[in-house]
Coordinates of C-alpha atoms and ligand atoms in Angstrom, one line a residue:
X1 CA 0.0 0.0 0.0
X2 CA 3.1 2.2 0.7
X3 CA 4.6 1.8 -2.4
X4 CA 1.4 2.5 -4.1
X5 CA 0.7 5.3 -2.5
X6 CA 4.5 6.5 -3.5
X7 CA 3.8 5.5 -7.1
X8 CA 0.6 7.9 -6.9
X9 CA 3.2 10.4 -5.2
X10 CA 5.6 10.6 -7.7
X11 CA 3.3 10.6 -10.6
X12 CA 1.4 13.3 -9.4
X13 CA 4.5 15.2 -8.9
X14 CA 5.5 14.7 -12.3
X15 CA 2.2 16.1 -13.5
X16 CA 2.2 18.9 -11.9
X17 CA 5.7 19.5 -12.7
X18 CA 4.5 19.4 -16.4
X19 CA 1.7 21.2 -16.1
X20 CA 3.9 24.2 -14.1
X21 CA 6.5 23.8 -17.2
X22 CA 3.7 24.2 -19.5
X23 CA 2.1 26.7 -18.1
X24 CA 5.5 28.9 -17.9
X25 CA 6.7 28.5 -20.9
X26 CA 3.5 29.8 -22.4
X27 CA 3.5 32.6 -20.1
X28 CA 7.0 33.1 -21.2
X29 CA 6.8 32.8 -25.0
X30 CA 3.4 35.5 -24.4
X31 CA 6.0 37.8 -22.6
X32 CA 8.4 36.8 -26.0
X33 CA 5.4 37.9 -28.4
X34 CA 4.9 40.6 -26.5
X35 CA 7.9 42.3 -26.9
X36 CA 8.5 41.4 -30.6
X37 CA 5.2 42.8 -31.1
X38 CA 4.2 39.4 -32.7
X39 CA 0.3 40.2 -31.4
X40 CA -1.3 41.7 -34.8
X41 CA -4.6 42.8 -35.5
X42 CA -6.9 41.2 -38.4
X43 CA -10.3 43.4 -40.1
X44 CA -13.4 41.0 -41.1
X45 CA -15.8 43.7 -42.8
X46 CA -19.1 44.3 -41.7
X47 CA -21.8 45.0 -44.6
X48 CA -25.1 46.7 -44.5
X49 CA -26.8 44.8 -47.0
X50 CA -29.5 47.0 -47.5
X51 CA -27.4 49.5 -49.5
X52 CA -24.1 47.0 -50.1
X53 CA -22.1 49.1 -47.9
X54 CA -19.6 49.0 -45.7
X55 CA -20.7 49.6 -41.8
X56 CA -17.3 49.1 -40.6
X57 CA -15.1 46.3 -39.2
X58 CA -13.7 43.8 -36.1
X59 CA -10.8 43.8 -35.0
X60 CA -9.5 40.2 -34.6
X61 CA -6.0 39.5 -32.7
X62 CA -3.8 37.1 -34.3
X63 CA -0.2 35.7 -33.5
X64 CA 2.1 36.1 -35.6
X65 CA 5.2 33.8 -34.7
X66 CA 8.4 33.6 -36.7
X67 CA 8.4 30.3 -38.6
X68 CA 5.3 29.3 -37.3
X69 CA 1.8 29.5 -39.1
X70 CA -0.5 32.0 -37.5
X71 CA -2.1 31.1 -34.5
X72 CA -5.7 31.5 -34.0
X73 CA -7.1 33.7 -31.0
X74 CA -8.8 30.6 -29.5
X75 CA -5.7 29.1 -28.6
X76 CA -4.5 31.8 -26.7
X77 CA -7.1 34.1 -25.7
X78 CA -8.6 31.7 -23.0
X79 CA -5.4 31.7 -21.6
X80 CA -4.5 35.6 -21.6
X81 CA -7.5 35.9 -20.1
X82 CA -6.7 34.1 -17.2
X83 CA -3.2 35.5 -17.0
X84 CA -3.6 39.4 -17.3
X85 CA -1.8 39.5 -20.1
X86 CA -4.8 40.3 -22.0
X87 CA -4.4 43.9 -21.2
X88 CA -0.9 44.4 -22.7
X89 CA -2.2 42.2 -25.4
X90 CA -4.5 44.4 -26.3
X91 CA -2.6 47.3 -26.2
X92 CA -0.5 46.1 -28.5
X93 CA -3.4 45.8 -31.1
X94 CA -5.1 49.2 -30.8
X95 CA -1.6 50.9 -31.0
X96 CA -1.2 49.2 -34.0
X97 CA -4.4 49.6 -35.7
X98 CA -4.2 53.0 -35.0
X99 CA -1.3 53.6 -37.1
X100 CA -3.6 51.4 -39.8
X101 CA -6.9 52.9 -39.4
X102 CA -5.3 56.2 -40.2
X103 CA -4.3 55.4 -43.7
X104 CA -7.8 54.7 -44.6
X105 CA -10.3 58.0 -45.3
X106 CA -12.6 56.6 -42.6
X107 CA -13.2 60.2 -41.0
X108 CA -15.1 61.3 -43.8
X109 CA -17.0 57.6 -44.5
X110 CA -17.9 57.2 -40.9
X111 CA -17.0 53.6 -41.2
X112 CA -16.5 51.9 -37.6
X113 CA -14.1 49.7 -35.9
X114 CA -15.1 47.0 -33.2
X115 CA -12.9 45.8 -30.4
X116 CA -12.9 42.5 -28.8
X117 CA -12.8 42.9 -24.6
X118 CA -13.6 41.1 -22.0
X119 CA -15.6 41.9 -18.8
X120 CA -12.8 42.5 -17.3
X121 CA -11.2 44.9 -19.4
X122 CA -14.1 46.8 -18.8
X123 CA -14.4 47.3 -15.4
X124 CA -11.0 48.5 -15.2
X125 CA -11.3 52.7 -16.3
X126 CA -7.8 52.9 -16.9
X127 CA -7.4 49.9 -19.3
X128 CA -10.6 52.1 -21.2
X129 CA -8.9 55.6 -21.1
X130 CA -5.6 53.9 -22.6
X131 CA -7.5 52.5 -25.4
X132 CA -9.1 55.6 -26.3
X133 CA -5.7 57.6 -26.2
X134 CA -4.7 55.3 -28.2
X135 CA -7.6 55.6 -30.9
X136 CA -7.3 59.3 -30.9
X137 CA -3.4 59.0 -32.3
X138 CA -5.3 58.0 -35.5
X139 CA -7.7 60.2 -37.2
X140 CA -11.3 58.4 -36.4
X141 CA -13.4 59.8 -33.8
X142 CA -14.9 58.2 -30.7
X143 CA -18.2 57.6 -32.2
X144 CA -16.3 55.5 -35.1
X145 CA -14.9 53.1 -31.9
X146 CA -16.9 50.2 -30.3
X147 CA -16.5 47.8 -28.2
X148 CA -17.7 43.8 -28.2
X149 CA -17.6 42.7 -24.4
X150 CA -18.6 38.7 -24.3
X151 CA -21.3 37.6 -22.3
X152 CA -19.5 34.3 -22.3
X153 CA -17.6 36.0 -18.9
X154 CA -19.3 36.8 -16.1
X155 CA -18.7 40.3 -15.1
X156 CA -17.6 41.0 -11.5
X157 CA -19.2 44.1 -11.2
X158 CA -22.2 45.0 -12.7
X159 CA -22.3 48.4 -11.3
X160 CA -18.6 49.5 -12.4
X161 CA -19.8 48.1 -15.8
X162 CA -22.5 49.6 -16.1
X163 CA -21.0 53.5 -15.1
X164 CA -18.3 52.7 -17.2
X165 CA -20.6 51.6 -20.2
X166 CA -22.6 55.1 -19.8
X167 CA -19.4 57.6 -19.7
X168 CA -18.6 55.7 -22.8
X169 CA -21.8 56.5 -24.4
X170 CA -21.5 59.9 -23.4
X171 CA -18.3 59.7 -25.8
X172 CA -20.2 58.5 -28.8
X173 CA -18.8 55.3 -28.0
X174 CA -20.6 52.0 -27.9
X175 CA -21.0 48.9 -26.7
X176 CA -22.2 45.9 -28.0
X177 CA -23.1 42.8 -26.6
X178 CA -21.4 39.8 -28.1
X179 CA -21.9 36.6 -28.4
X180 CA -25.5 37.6 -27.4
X181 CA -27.6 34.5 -26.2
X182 CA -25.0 32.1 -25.5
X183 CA -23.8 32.9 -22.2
X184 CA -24.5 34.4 -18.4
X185 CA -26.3 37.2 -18.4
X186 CA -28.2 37.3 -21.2
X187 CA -31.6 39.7 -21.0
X188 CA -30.5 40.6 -18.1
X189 CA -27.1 42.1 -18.6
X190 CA -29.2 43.5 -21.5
X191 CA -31.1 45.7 -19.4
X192 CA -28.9 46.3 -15.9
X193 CA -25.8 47.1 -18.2
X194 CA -28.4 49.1 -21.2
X195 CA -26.4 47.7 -23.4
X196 CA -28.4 48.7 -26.9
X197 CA -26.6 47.1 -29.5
X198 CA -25.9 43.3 -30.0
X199 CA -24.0 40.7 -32.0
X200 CA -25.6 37.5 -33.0
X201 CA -23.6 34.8 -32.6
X202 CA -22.6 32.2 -35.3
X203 CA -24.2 30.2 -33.4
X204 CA -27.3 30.8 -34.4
X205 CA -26.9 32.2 -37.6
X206 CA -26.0 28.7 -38.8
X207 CA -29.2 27.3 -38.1
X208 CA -30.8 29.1 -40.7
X209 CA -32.3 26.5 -43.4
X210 CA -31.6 23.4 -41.2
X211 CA -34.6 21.5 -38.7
X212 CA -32.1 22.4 -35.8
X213 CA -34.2 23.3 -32.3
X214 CA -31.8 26.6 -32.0
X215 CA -33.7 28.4 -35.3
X216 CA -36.3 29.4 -33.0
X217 CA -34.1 31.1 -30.5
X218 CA -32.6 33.2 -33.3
X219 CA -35.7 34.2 -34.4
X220 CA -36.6 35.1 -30.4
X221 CA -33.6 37.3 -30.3
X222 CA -34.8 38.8 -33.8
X223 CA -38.0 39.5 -32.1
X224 CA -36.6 40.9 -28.8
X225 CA -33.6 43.1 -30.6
X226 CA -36.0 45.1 -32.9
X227 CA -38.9 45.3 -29.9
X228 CA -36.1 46.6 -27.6
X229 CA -35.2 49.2 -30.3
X230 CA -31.7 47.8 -30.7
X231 CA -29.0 47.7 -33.4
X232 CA -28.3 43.9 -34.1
X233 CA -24.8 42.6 -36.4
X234 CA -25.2 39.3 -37.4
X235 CA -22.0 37.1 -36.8
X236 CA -20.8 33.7 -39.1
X237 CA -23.2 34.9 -42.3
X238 CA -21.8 32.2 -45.2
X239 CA -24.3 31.5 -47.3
X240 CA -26.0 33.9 -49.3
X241 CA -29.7 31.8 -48.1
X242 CA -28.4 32.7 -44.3
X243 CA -27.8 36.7 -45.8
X244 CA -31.4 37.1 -46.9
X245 CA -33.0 34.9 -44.4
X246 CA -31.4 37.6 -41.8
X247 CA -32.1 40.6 -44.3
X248 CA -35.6 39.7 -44.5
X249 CA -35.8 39.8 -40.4
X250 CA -34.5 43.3 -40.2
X251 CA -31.0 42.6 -39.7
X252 CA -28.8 44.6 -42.1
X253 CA -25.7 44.1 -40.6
X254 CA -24.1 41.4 -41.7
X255 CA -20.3 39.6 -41.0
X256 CA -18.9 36.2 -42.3
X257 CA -16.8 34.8 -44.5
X258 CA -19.9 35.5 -46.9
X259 CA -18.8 39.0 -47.3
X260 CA -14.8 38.7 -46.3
X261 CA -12.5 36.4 -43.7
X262 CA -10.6 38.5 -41.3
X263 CA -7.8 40.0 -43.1
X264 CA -4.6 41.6 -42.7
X265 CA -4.2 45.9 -43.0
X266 CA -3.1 45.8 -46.4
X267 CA -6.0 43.4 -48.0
X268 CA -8.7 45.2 -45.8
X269 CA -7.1 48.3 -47.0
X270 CA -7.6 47.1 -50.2
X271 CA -11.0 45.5 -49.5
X272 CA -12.7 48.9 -48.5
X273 CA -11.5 50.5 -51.8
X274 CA -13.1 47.9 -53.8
X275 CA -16.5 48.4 -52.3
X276 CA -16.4 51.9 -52.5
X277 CA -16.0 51.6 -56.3
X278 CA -19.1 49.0 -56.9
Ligands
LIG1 P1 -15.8 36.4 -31.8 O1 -15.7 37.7 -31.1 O2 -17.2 35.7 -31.7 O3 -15.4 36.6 -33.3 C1 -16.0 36.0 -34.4 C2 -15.2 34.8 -34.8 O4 -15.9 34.1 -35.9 C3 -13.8 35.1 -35.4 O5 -12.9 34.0 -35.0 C4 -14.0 35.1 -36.9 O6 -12.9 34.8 -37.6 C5 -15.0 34.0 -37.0 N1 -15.9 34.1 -38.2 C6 -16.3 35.3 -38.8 N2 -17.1 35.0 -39.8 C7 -17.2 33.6 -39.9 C8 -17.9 32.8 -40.8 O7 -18.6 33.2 -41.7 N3 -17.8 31.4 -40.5 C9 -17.0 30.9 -39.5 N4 -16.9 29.6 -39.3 N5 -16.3 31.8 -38.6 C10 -16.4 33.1 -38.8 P2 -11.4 34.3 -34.5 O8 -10.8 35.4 -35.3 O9 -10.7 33.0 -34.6 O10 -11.6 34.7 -33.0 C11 -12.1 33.8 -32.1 C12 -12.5 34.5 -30.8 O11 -11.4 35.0 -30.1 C13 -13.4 35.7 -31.0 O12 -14.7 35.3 -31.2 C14 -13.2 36.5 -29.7 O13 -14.0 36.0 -28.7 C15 -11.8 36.1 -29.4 N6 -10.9 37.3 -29.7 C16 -10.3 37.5 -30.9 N7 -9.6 38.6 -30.9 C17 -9.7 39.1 -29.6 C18 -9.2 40.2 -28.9 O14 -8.4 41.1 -29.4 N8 -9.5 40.4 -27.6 C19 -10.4 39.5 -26.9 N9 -10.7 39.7 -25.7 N10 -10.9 38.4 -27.6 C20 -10.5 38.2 -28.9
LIG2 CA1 -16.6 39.7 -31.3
LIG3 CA1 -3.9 61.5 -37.6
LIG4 CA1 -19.1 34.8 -31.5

Protein backbone atom coordinates (compact mmCIF):
# COMPACT_ATOMS: atom_id res chain seq x y z
CA UNK A 1 0.00 0.00 0.00
CA UNK A 2 3.12 2.20 0.71
CA UNK A 3 4.57 1.79 -2.42
CA UNK A 4 1.44 2.54 -4.09
CA UNK A 5 0.69 5.31 -2.48
CA UNK A 6 4.52 6.46 -3.48
CA UNK A 7 3.75 5.49 -7.10
CA UNK A 8 0.64 7.90 -6.85
CA UNK A 9 3.15 10.45 -5.17
CA UNK A 10 5.57 10.65 -7.69
CA UNK A 11 3.27 10.57 -10.57
CA UNK A 12 1.35 13.33 -9.36
CA UNK A 13 4.46 15.22 -8.92
CA UNK A 14 5.54 14.65 -12.33
CA UNK A 15 2.15 16.07 -13.55
CA UNK A 16 2.15 18.85 -11.90
CA UNK A 17 5.69 19.50 -12.65
CA UNK A 18 4.46 19.37 -16.35
CA UNK A 19 1.68 21.22 -16.06
CA UNK A 20 3.90 24.24 -14.06
CA UNK A 21 6.52 23.77 -17.21
CA UNK A 22 3.67 24.19 -19.54
CA UNK A 23 2.14 26.68 -18.06
CA UNK A 24 5.47 28.94 -17.87
CA UNK A 25 6.68 28.45 -20.89
CA UNK A 26 3.48 29.80 -22.39
CA UNK A 27 3.49 32.62 -20.08
CA UNK A 28 6.95 33.14 -21.19
CA UNK A 29 6.84 32.80 -25.03
CA UNK A 30 3.44 35.50 -24.45
CA UNK A 31 6.05 37.83 -22.64
CA UNK A 32 8.37 36.76 -26.02
CA UNK A 33 5.40 37.90 -28.41
CA UNK A 34 4.87 40.60 -26.45
CA UNK A 35 7.94 42.28 -26.88
CA UNK A 36 8.52 41.39 -30.56
CA UNK A 37 5.23 42.77 -31.13
CA UNK A 38 4.15 39.45 -32.69
CA UNK A 39 0.35 40.21 -31.44
CA UNK A 40 -1.25 41.74 -34.83
CA UNK A 41 -4.64 42.81 -35.55
CA UNK A 42 -6.88 41.23 -38.40
CA UNK A 43 -10.31 43.37 -40.05
CA UNK A 44 -13.37 41.03 -41.09
CA UNK A 45 -15.78 43.73 -42.78
CA UNK A 46 -19.08 44.32 -41.67
CA UNK A 47 -21.79 44.98 -44.61
CA UNK A 48 -25.08 46.66 -44.54
CA UNK A 49 -26.79 44.77 -46.96
CA UNK A 50 -29.55 47.00 -47.50
CA UNK A 51 -27.43 49.46 -49.51
CA UNK A 52 -24.15 47.04 -50.08
CA UNK A 53 -22.07 49.14 -47.94
CA UNK A 54 -19.59 49.03 -45.68
CA UNK A 55 -20.68 49.60 -41.80
CA UNK A 56 -17.32 49.05 -40.56
CA UNK A 57 -15.08 46.26 -39.21
CA UNK A 58 -13.73 43.76 -36.09
CA UNK A 59 -10.85 43.83 -35.03
CA UNK A 60 -9.52 40.25 -34.55
CA UNK A 61 -5.95 39.48 -32.73
CA UNK A 62 -3.75 37.10 -34.34
CA UNK A 63 -0.22 35.68 -33.45
CA UNK A 64 2.08 36.07 -35.58
CA UNK A 65 5.23 33.79 -34.72
CA UNK A 66 8.44 33.57 -36.71
CA UNK A 67 8.40 30.29 -38.65
CA UNK A 68 5.28 29.27 -37.35
CA UNK A 69 1.84 29.54 -39.07
CA UNK A 70 -0.51 32.04 -37.47
CA UNK A 71 -2.15 31.15 -34.50
CA UNK A 72 -5.68 31.52 -34.02
CA UNK A 73 -7.07 33.75 -31.04
CA UNK A 74 -8.81 30.60 -29.51
CA UNK A 75 -5.65 29.13 -28.56
CA UNK A 76 -4.53 31.75 -26.75
CA UNK A 77 -7.10 34.14 -25.68
CA UNK A 78 -8.61 31.72 -22.98
CA UNK A 79 -5.36 31.75 -21.63
CA UNK A 80 -4.52 35.61 -21.61
CA UNK A 81 -7.54 35.88 -20.07
CA UNK A 82 -6.73 34.07 -17.17
CA UNK A 83 -3.20 35.54 -17.05
CA UNK A 84 -3.64 39.38 -17.32
CA UNK A 85 -1.83 39.55 -20.13
CA UNK A 86 -4.83 40.30 -21.99
CA UNK A 87 -4.42 43.95 -21.18
CA UNK A 88 -0.89 44.42 -22.74
CA UNK A 89 -2.18 42.23 -25.37
CA UNK A 90 -4.54 44.44 -26.30
CA UNK A 91 -2.60 47.32 -26.25
CA UNK A 92 -0.54 46.07 -28.47
CA UNK A 93 -3.40 45.84 -31.09
CA UNK A 94 -5.05 49.18 -30.83
CA UNK A 95 -1.55 50.92 -31.00
CA UNK A 96 -1.18 49.16 -34.01
CA UNK A 97 -4.39 49.59 -35.68
CA UNK A 98 -4.25 53.04 -34.97
CA UNK A 99 -1.28 53.64 -37.09
CA UNK A 100 -3.64 51.38 -39.77
CA UNK A 101 -6.85 52.95 -39.38
CA UNK A 102 -5.32 56.21 -40.22
CA UNK A 103 -4.32 55.41 -43.73
CA UNK A 104 -7.83 54.73 -44.63
CA UNK A 105 -10.26 58.00 -45.29
CA UNK A 106 -12.61 56.64 -42.58
CA UNK A 107 -13.16 60.19 -41.03
CA UNK A 108 -15.06 61.27 -43.78
CA UNK A 109 -17.00 57.56 -44.46
CA UNK A 110 -17.87 57.18 -40.94
CA UNK A 111 -17.04 53.59 -41.20
CA UNK A 112 -16.50 51.93 -37.59
CA UNK A 113 -14.14 49.69 -35.89
CA UNK A 114 -15.11 47.05 -33.16
CA UNK A 115 -12.91 45.78 -30.44
CA UNK A 116 -12.89 42.55 -28.82
CA UNK A 117 -12.84 42.89 -24.64
CA UNK A 118 -13.63 41.10 -21.96
CA UNK A 119 -15.55 41.87 -18.83
CA UNK A 120 -12.82 42.45 -17.31
CA UNK A 121 -11.18 44.91 -19.44
CA UNK A 122 -14.12 46.82 -18.84
CA UNK A 123 -14.41 47.29 -15.41
CA UNK A 124 -11.04 48.54 -15.16
CA UNK A 125 -11.33 52.67 -16.27
CA UNK A 126 -7.80 52.87 -16.88
CA UNK A 127 -7.42 49.90 -19.34
CA UNK A 128 -10.61 52.10 -21.19
CA UNK A 129 -8.88 55.64 -21.06
CA UNK A 130 -5.61 53.93 -22.59
CA UNK A 131 -7.46 52.48 -25.45
CA UNK A 132 -9.09 55.63 -26.32
CA UNK A 133 -5.71 57.60 -26.24
CA UNK A 134 -4.73 55.30 -28.20
CA UNK A 135 -7.57 55.55 -30.91
CA UNK A 136 -7.34 59.25 -30.92
CA UNK A 137 -3.43 59.00 -32.34
CA UNK A 138 -5.25 58.01 -35.49
CA UNK A 139 -7.73 60.17 -37.23
CA UNK A 140 -11.25 58.43 -36.38
CA UNK A 141 -13.37 59.84 -33.81
CA UNK A 142 -14.92 58.24 -30.67
CA UNK A 143 -18.20 57.60 -32.22
CA UNK A 144 -16.32 55.49 -35.14
CA UNK A 145 -14.92 53.06 -31.91
CA UNK A 146 -16.87 50.17 -30.26
CA UNK A 147 -16.48 47.85 -28.17
CA UNK A 148 -17.68 43.84 -28.16
CA UNK A 149 -17.62 42.72 -24.40
CA UNK A 150 -18.57 38.69 -24.34
CA UNK A 151 -21.31 37.60 -22.34
CA UNK A 152 -19.50 34.25 -22.25
CA UNK A 153 -17.62 36.00 -18.85
CA UNK A 154 -19.34 36.80 -16.15
CA UNK A 155 -18.74 40.31 -15.13
CA UNK A 156 -17.60 41.04 -11.52
CA UNK A 157 -19.17 44.06 -11.20
CA UNK A 158 -22.15 44.99 -12.73
CA UNK A 159 -22.29 48.42 -11.33
CA UNK A 160 -18.55 49.51 -12.39
CA UNK A 161 -19.76 48.12 -15.81
CA UNK A 162 -22.46 49.61 -16.13
CA UNK A 163 -20.96 53.52 -15.14
CA UNK A 164 -18.29 52.70 -17.24
CA UNK A 165 -20.61 51.64 -20.25
CA UNK A 166 -22.62 55.07 -19.76
CA UNK A 167 -19.44 57.55 -19.66
CA UNK A 168 -18.61 55.66 -22.76
CA UNK A 169 -21.77 56.45 -24.38
CA UNK A 170 -21.51 59.91 -23.36
CA UNK A 171 -18.26 59.73 -25.79
CA UNK A 172 -20.17 58.47 -28.81
CA UNK A 173 -18.84 55.32 -28.01
CA UNK A 174 -20.56 52.04 -27.94
CA UNK A 175 -20.98 48.91 -26.70
CA UNK A 176 -22.18 45.94 -27.99
CA UNK A 177 -23.14 42.79 -26.60
CA UNK A 178 -21.40 39.84 -28.10
CA UNK A 179 -21.89 36.61 -28.42
CA UNK A 180 -25.45 37.55 -27.43
CA UNK A 181 -27.62 34.52 -26.17
CA UNK A 182 -24.97 32.07 -25.54
CA UNK A 183 -23.78 32.89 -22.15
CA UNK A 184 -24.53 34.37 -18.37
CA UNK A 185 -26.34 37.24 -18.36
CA UNK A 186 -28.18 37.28 -21.22
CA UNK A 187 -31.58 39.67 -21.02
CA UNK A 188 -30.53 40.63 -18.07
CA UNK A 189 -27.08 42.08 -18.63
CA UNK A 190 -29.25 43.46 -21.50
CA UNK A 191 -31.06 45.72 -19.39
CA UNK A 192 -28.94 46.35 -15.89
CA UNK A 193 -25.84 47.12 -18.18
CA UNK A 194 -28.37 49.13 -21.16
CA UNK A 195 -26.42 47.75 -23.41
CA UNK A 196 -28.40 48.70 -26.93
CA UNK A 197 -26.62 47.07 -29.46
CA UNK A 198 -25.93 43.26 -29.99
CA UNK A 199 -24.01 40.74 -31.96
CA UNK A 200 -25.64 37.46 -33.03
CA UNK A 201 -23.60 34.75 -32.61
CA UNK A 202 -22.63 32.17 -35.34
CA UNK A 203 -24.16 30.20 -33.42
CA UNK A 204 -27.33 30.82 -34.35
CA UNK A 205 -26.92 32.20 -37.58
CA UNK A 206 -26.02 28.70 -38.77
CA UNK A 207 -29.18 27.32 -38.07
CA UNK A 208 -30.75 29.07 -40.65
CA UNK A 209 -32.31 26.54 -43.39
CA UNK A 210 -31.58 23.37 -41.20
CA UNK A 211 -34.63 21.51 -38.69
CA UNK A 212 -32.15 22.39 -35.79
CA UNK A 213 -34.19 23.26 -32.29
CA UNK A 214 -31.84 26.56 -31.97
CA UNK A 215 -33.70 28.42 -35.33
CA UNK A 216 -36.27 29.43 -32.98
CA UNK A 217 -34.10 31.09 -30.48
CA UNK A 218 -32.59 33.19 -33.30
CA UNK A 219 -35.75 34.16 -34.39
CA UNK A 220 -36.63 35.15 -30.45
CA UNK A 221 -33.61 37.33 -30.30
CA UNK A 222 -34.76 38.82 -33.76
CA UNK A 223 -38.04 39.46 -32.11
CA UNK A 224 -36.64 40.88 -28.78
CA UNK A 225 -33.63 43.09 -30.58
CA UNK A 226 -35.98 45.07 -32.89
CA UNK A 227 -38.92 45.28 -29.90
CA UNK A 228 -36.06 46.57 -27.57
CA UNK A 229 -35.24 49.24 -30.35
CA UNK A 230 -31.69 47.76 -30.66
CA UNK A 231 -28.98 47.71 -33.37
CA UNK A 232 -28.26 43.94 -34.08
CA UNK A 233 -24.78 42.58 -36.42
CA UNK A 234 -25.20 39.27 -37.43
CA UNK A 235 -21.99 37.08 -36.82
CA UNK A 236 -20.81 33.71 -39.15
CA UNK A 237 -23.22 34.92 -42.26
CA UNK A 238 -21.81 32.20 -45.19
CA UNK A 239 -24.31 31.49 -47.29
CA UNK A 240 -26.03 33.87 -49.26
CA UNK A 241 -29.69 31.84 -48.14
CA UNK A 242 -28.44 32.66 -44.34
CA UNK A 243 -27.82 36.72 -45.80
CA UNK A 244 -31.36 37.14 -46.95
CA UNK A 245 -33.04 34.89 -44.42
CA UNK A 246 -31.45 37.59 -41.83
CA UNK A 247 -32.11 40.64 -44.28
CA UNK A 248 -35.62 39.70 -44.48
CA UNK A 249 -35.81 39.81 -40.44
CA UNK A 250 -34.54 43.27 -40.16
CA UNK A 251 -31.03 42.55 -39.75
CA UNK A 252 -28.80 44.56 -42.07
CA UNK A 253 -25.72 44.14 -40.56
CA UNK A 254 -24.07 41.39 -41.66
CA UNK A 255 -20.29 39.56 -41.00
CA UNK A 256 -18.93 36.22 -42.30
CA UNK A 257 -16.83 34.81 -44.53
CA UNK A 258 -19.87 35.48 -46.85
CA UNK A 259 -18.76 38.95 -47.29
CA UNK A 260 -14.85 38.72 -46.33
CA UNK A 261 -12.48 36.37 -43.74
CA UNK A 262 -10.63 38.46 -41.35
CA UNK A 263 -7.78 40.04 -43.14
CA UNK A 264 -4.61 41.56 -42.68
CA UNK A 265 -4.18 45.89 -42.97
CA UNK A 266 -3.11 45.76 -46.40
CA UNK A 267 -5.99 43.38 -48.02
CA UNK A 268 -8.71 45.17 -45.82
CA UNK A 269 -7.07 48.28 -47.02
CA UNK A 270 -7.64 47.10 -50.21
CA UNK A 271 -11.03 45.47 -49.45
CA UNK A 272 -12.69 48.92 -48.49
CA UNK A 273 -11.46 50.51 -51.81
CA UNK A 274 -13.07 47.94 -53.81
CA UNK A 275 -16.53 48.40 -52.30
CA UNK A 276 -16.36 51.88 -52.46
CA UNK A 277 -16.05 51.63 -56.34
CA UNK A 278 -19.08 48.98 -56.92
P1 LIG B 1 -15.85 36.37 -31.81
O1 LIG B 1 -15.69 37.70 -31.15
O2 LIG B 1 -17.17 35.71 -31.74
O3 LIG B 1 -15.39 36.61 -33.31
C1 LIG B 1 -15.96 35.98 -34.42
C2 LIG B 1 -15.17 34.76 -34.81
O4 LIG B 1 -15.86 34.10 -35.86
C3 LIG B 1 -13.78 35.09 -35.38
O5 LIG B 1 -12.91 34.02 -35.03
C4 LIG B 1 -14.04 35.09 -36.88
O6 LIG B 1 -12.89 34.82 -37.64
C5 LIG B 1 -15.03 33.98 -36.99
N1 LIG B 1 -15.89 34.12 -38.16
C6 LIG B 1 -16.32 35.25 -38.76
N2 LIG B 1 -17.12 34.99 -39.80
C7 LIG B 1 -17.22 33.64 -39.88
C8 LIG B 1 -17.92 32.75 -40.76
O7 LIG B 1 -18.62 33.15 -41.70
N3 LIG B 1 -17.77 31.42 -40.52
C9 LIG B 1 -17.01 30.94 -39.49
N4 LIG B 1 -16.93 29.64 -39.33
N5 LIG B 1 -16.34 31.75 -38.65
C10 LIG B 1 -16.44 33.09 -38.84
P2 LIG B 1 -11.42 34.27 -34.53
O8 LIG B 1 -10.82 35.42 -35.28
O9 LIG B 1 -10.74 32.96 -34.56
O10 LIG B 1 -11.64 34.73 -33.03
C11 LIG B 1 -12.14 33.82 -32.09
C12 LIG B 1 -12.55 34.51 -30.82
O11 LIG B 1 -11.40 34.98 -30.12
C13 LIG B 1 -13.42 35.73 -31.02
O12 LIG B 1 -14.75 35.32 -31.23
C14 LIG B 1 -13.21 36.47 -29.72
O13 LIG B 1 -14.04 35.96 -28.71
C15 LIG B 1 -11.77 36.12 -29.38
N6 LIG B 1 -10.89 37.25 -29.74
C16 LIG B 1 -10.30 37.53 -30.94
N7 LIG B 1 -9.56 38.65 -30.86
C17 LIG B 1 -9.69 39.11 -29.59
C18 LIG B 1 -9.18 40.24 -28.88
O14 LIG B 1 -8.44 41.10 -29.40
N8 LIG B 1 -9.55 40.37 -27.55
C19 LIG B 1 -10.38 39.47 -26.94
N9 LIG B 1 -10.70 39.67 -25.65
N10 LIG B 1 -10.89 38.40 -27.59
C20 LIG B 1 -10.55 38.22 -28.89
CA1 LIG C 1 -16.55 39.68 -31.34
CA1 LIG D 1 -3.95 61.45 -37.64
CA1 LIG E 1 -19.15 34.84 -31.52
Amino acid sequence: LLLLGATFGMIFVATYRLFLTRRLSLHSLVEQGLARKEFIPYYQPIVNVSNNSLYGCEMLARWQRPGCDMISPMEFIPYVEKSGQIFPITEQLLSRAAREMDKLNWQETRQVISINIVPDQLEHPDVMKRALALLEESNISPDQIAFEVTERKRFTDLAMASNVIEQLRDQGIDVKLDDAGTGYGGFSYIQQLNIRSLKIDKMFVETIGTSDIKLSLLDSIIAFGKEAGMEMIAEGVETCEQSTYLANRGVVLQQGFYFGKPMEFRDFAYYCKSIVAS
